Coordinates of C-alpha atoms in Angstrom, one line a residue:
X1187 CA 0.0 0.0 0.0
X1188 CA 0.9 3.2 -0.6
X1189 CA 0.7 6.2 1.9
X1190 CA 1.2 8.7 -1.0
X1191 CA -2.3 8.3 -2.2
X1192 CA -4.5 10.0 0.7
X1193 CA -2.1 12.9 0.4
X1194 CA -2.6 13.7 -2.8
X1195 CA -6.4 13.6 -2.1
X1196 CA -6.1 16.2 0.5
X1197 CA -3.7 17.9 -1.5
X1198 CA -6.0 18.2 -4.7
X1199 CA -8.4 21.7 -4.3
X1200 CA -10.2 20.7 -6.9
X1201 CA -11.8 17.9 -5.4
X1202 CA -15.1 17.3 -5.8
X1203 CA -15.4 17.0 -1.6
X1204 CA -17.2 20.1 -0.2
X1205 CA -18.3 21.2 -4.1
X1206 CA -21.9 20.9 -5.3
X1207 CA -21.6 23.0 -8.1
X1208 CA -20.1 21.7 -11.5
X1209 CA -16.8 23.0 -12.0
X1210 CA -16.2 22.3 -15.3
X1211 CA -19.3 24.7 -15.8
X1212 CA -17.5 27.3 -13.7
X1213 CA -14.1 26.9 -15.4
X1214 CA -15.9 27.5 -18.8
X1215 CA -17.6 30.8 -17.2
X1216 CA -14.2 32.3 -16.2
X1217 CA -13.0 31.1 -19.9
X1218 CA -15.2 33.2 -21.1
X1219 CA -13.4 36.7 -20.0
X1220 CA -11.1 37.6 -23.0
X1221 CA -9.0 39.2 -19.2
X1222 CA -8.3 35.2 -18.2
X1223 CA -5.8 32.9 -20.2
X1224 CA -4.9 30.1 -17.5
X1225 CA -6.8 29.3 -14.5
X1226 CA -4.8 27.7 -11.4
X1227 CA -6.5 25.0 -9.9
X1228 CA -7.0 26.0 -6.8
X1229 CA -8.3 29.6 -8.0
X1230 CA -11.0 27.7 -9.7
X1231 CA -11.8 25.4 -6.7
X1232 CA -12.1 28.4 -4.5
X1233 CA -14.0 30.5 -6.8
X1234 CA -16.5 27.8 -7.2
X1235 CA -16.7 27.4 -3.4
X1236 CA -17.4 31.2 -3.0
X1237 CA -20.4 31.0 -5.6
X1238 CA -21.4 28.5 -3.7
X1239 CA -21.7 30.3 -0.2
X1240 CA -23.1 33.4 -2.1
X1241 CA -26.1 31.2 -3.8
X1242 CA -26.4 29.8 -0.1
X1243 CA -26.2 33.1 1.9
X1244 CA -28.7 35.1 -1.2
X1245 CA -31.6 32.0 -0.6
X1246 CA -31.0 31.8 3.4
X1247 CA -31.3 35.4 3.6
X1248 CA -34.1 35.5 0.7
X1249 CA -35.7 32.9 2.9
X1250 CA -35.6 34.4 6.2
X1251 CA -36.6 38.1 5.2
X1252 CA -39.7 36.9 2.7
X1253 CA -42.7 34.9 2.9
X1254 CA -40.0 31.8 2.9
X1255 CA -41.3 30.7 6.2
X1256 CA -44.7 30.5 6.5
X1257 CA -45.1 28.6 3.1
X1258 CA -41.5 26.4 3.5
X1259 CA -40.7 27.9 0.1
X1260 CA -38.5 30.4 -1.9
X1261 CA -39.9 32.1 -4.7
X1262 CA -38.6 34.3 -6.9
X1263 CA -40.1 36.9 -5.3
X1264 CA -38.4 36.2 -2.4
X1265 CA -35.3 36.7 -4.4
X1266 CA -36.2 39.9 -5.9
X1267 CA -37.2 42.0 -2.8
X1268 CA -34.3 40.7 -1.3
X1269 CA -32.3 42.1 -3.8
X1270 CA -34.2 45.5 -3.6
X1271 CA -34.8 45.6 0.0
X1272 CA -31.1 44.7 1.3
X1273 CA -28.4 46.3 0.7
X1274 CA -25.9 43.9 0.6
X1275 CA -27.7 42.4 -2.7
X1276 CA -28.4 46.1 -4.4
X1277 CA -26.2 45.1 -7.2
X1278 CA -28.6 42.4 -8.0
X1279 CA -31.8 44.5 -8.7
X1280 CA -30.6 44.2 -12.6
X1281 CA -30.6 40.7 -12.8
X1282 CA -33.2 40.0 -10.2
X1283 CA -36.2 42.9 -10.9
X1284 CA -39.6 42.5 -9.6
X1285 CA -41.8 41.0 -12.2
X1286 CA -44.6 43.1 -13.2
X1287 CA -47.7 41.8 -15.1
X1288 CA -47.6 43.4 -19.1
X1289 CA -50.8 45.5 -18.6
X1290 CA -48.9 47.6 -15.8
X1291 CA -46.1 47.5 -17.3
X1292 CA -48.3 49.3 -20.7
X1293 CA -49.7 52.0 -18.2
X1294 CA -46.8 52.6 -16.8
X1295 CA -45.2 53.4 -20.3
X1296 CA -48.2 55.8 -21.4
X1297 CA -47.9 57.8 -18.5
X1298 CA -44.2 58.0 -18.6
X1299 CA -45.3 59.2 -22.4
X1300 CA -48.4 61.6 -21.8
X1301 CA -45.7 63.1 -19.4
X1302 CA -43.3 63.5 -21.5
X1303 CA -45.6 65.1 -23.8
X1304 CA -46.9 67.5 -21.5
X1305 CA -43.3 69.2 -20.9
X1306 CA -42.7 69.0 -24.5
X1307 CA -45.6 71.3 -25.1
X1308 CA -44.6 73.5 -22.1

């Protein structure tokens, strides 16, 4: 038997141990910055592990501050006004806006129009 083996388990930081997330998938979404050429190993394991505890702290905290708890569920909703509501995830609103049903969105748009119209006359 040979001892060298567990070693170079431990030593390997791109493991699959501790990861849920595919890191072939993240590898291929750093790739994708014409700034990144080569990506160390362990960069990539640790990067992956960070996406990973922001994914889990964004739902936990989605969770806790929406209507998570009475129905033992996370919504998109959820999501979105935690991303308006906190400022820690305030760089999310972009990606993450409140959904709005089209008719609202239509009457929204005229007003913003008839306004517009208004100091155009003026």
């Amino acid at each position: 038997m040979s001892q060298s083996s567990p070693d170079k388990e431990d030593q390997a930081p791109a493991s699959k141990k501790g990861v849920s997330l595919p890191i072939s998938r993240v590898r291929l979404i750093m790739k994708s910055s014409p700034d990144v050429s080569n990506i160390n190993q362990e960069a990539l394991f640790l990067t992956t592990k960070a996406t990973e505890m922001f994914v889990q702290h964004l739902a936990l905290s989605s969770f806790n501050n929406g209507r998570g708890k009475e129905s033992k569920s996370l919504s998109y909703s959820d999501l979105a006004d935690a991303a308006e509501e906190m400022e820690t995830f305030q760089f999310l609103t972009d990606i993450l806006p409140k959904k709005i049903l089209a008719r609202d969105y239509l009457k929204s748009l005229e007003q913003i129009r008839e306004e517009e119209a208004e100091e155009a006359d003026l």
